[in-house]
Short mmCIF file of N, CA and C in Angstrom, two decimals:
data_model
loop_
_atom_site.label_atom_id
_atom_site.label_comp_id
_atom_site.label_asym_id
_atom_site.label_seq_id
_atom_site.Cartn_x
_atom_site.Cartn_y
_atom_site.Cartn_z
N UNK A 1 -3.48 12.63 -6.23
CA UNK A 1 -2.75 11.93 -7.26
C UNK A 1 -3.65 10.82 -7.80
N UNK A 2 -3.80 10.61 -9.26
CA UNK A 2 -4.08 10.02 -9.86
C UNK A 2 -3.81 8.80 -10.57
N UNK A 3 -3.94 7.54 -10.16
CA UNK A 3 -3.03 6.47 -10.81
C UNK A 3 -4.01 5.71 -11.70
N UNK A 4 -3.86 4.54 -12.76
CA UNK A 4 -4.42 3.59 -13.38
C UNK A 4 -4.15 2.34 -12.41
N UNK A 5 -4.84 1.71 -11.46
CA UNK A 5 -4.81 0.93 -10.47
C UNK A 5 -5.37 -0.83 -11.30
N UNK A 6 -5.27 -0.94 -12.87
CA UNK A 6 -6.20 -1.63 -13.28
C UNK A 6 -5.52 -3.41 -13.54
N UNK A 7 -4.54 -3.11 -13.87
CA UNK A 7 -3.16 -4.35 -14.31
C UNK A 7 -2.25 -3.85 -12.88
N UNK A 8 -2.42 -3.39 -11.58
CA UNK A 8 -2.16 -3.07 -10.56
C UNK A 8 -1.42 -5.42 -9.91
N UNK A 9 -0.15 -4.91 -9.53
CA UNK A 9 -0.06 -6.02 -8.69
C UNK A 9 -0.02 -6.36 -7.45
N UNK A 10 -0.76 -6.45 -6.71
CA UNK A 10 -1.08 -6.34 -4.82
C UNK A 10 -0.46 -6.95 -4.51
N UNK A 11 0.10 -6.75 -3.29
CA UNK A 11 0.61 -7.94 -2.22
C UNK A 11 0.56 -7.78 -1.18
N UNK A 12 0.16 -8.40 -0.01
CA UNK A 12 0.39 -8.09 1.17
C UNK A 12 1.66 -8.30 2.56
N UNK A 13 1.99 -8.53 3.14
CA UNK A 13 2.99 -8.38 4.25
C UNK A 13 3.10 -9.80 4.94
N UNK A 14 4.11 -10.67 4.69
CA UNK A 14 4.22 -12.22 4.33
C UNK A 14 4.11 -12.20 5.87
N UNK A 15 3.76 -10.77 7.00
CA UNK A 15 3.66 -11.16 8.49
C UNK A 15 2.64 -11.00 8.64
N UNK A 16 1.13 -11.14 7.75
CA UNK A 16 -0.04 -10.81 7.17
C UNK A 16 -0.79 -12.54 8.35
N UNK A 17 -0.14 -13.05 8.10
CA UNK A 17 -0.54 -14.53 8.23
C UNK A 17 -2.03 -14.90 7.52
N UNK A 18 -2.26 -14.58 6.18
CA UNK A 18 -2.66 -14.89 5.23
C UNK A 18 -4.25 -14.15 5.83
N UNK A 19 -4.59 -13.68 6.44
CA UNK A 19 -5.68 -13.35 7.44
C UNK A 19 -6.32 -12.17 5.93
N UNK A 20 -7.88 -11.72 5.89
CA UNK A 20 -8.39 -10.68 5.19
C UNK A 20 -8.72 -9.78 5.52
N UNK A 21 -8.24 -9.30 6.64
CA UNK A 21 -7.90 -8.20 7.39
C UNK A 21 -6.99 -7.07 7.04
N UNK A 22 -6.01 -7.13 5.87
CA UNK A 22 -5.07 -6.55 5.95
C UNK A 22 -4.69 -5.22 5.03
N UNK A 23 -3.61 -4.64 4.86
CA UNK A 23 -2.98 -3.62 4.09
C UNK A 23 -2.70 -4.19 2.42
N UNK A 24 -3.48 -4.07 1.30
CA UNK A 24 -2.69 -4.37 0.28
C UNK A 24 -1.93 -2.74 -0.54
N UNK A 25 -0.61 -3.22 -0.64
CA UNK A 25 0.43 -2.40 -1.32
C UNK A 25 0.45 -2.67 -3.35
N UNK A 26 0.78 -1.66 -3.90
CA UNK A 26 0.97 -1.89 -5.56
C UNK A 26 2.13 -1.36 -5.78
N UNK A 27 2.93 -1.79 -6.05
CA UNK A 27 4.23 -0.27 -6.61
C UNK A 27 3.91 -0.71 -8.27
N UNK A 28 4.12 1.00 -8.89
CA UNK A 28 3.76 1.55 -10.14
C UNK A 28 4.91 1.93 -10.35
N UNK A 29 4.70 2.47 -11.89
CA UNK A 29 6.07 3.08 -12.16
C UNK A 29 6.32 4.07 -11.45
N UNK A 30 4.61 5.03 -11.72
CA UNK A 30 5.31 6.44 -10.46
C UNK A 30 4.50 6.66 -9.80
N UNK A 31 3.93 5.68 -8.53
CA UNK A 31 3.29 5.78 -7.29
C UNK A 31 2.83 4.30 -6.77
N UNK A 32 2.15 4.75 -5.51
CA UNK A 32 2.38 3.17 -4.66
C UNK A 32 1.07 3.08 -4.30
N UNK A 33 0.23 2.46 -4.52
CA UNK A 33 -1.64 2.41 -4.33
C UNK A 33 -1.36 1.41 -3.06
N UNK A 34 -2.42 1.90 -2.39
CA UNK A 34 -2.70 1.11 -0.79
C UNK A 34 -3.88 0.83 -0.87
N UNK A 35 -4.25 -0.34 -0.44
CA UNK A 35 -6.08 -0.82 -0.16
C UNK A 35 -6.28 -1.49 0.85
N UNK A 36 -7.45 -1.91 1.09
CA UNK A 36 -7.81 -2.61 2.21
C UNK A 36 -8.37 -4.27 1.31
N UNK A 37 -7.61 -5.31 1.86
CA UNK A 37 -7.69 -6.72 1.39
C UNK A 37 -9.41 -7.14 1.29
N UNK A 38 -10.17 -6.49 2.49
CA UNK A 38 -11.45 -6.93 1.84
C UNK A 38 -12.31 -6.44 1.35
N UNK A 39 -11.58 -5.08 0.59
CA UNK A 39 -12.72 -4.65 -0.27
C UNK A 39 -11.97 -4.45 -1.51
N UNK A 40 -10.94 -5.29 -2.26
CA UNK A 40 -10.31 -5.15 -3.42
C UNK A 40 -10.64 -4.62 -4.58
N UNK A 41 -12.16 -4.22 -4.68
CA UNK A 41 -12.84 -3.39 -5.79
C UNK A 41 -12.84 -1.96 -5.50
N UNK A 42 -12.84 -1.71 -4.11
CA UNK A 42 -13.00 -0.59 -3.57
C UNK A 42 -12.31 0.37 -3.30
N UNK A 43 -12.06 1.74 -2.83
CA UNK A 43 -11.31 2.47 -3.09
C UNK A 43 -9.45 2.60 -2.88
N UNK A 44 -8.59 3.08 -3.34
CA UNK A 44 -7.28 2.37 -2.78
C UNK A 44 -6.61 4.25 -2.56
N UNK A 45 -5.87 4.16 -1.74
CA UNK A 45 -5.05 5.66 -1.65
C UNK A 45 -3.92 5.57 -2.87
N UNK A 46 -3.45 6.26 -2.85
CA UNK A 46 -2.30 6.70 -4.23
C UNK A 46 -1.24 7.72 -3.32
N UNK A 47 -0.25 7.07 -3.39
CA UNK A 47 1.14 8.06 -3.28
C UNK A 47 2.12 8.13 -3.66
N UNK A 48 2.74 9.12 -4.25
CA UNK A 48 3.96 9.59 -4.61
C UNK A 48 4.90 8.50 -4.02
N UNK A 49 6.14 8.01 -4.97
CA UNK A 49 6.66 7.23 -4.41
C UNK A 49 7.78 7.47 -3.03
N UNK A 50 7.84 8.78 -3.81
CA UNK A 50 8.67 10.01 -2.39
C UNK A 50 7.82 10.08 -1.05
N UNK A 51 7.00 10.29 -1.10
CA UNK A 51 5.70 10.37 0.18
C UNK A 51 5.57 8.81 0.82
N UNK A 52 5.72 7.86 -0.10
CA UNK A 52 5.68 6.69 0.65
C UNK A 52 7.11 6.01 1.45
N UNK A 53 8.36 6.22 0.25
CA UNK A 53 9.37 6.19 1.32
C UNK A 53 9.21 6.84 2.84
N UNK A 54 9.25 7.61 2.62
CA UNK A 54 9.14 8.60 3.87
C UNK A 54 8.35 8.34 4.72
N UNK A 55 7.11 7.75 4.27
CA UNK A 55 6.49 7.13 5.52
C UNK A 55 7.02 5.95 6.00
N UNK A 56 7.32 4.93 5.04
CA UNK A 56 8.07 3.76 5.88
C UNK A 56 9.16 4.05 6.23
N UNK A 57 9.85 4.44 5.99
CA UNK A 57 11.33 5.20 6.90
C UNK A 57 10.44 5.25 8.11
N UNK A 58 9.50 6.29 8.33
CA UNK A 58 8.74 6.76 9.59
C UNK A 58 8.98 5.96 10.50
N UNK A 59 8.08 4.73 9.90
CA UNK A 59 7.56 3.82 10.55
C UNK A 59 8.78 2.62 10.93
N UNK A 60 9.73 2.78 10.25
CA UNK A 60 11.13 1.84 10.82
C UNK A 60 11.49 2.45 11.91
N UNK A 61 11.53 3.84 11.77
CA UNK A 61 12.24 4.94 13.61
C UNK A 61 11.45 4.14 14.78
N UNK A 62 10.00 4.43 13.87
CA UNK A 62 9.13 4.07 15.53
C UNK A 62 8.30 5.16 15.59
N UNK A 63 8.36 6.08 14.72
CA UNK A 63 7.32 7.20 15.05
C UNK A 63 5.97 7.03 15.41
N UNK A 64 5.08 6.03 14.70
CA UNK A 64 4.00 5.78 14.91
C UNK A 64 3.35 4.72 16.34
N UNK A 65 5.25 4.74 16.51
CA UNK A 65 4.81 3.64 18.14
C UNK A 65 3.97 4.17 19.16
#
């Protein structure tokens, strides 16, 4: 999947404790770009906004515990 990541708005996880270590998230109209905080130029994943629910659902069960 293909997104325009360019006017993209990041944020990270306010349990982040401001650290540059972390997960940055975008929600789009129709998909959710993921990056890594210290390379913000650099490449970001793209998913379906269906594919990303579904993973955080996942990850609320505990699956990935």
């Amino acid at each position: 999947m293909n997104a325009d990541l360019t006017d993209a708005e990041w944020f990270k996880s306010s349990r982040s404790g401001g650290g540059q270590e972390c997960v940055e998230v975008a929600f789009l109209a129709d998909a959710v770009g993921v990056r890594d905080s210290k390379d913000p130029t650099g490449p970001a994943l793209v998913f379906a906004p269906r594919a990303w629910d579904a993973f955080t659902q996942a990850i609320g069960r505990g699956a990935f515990d």
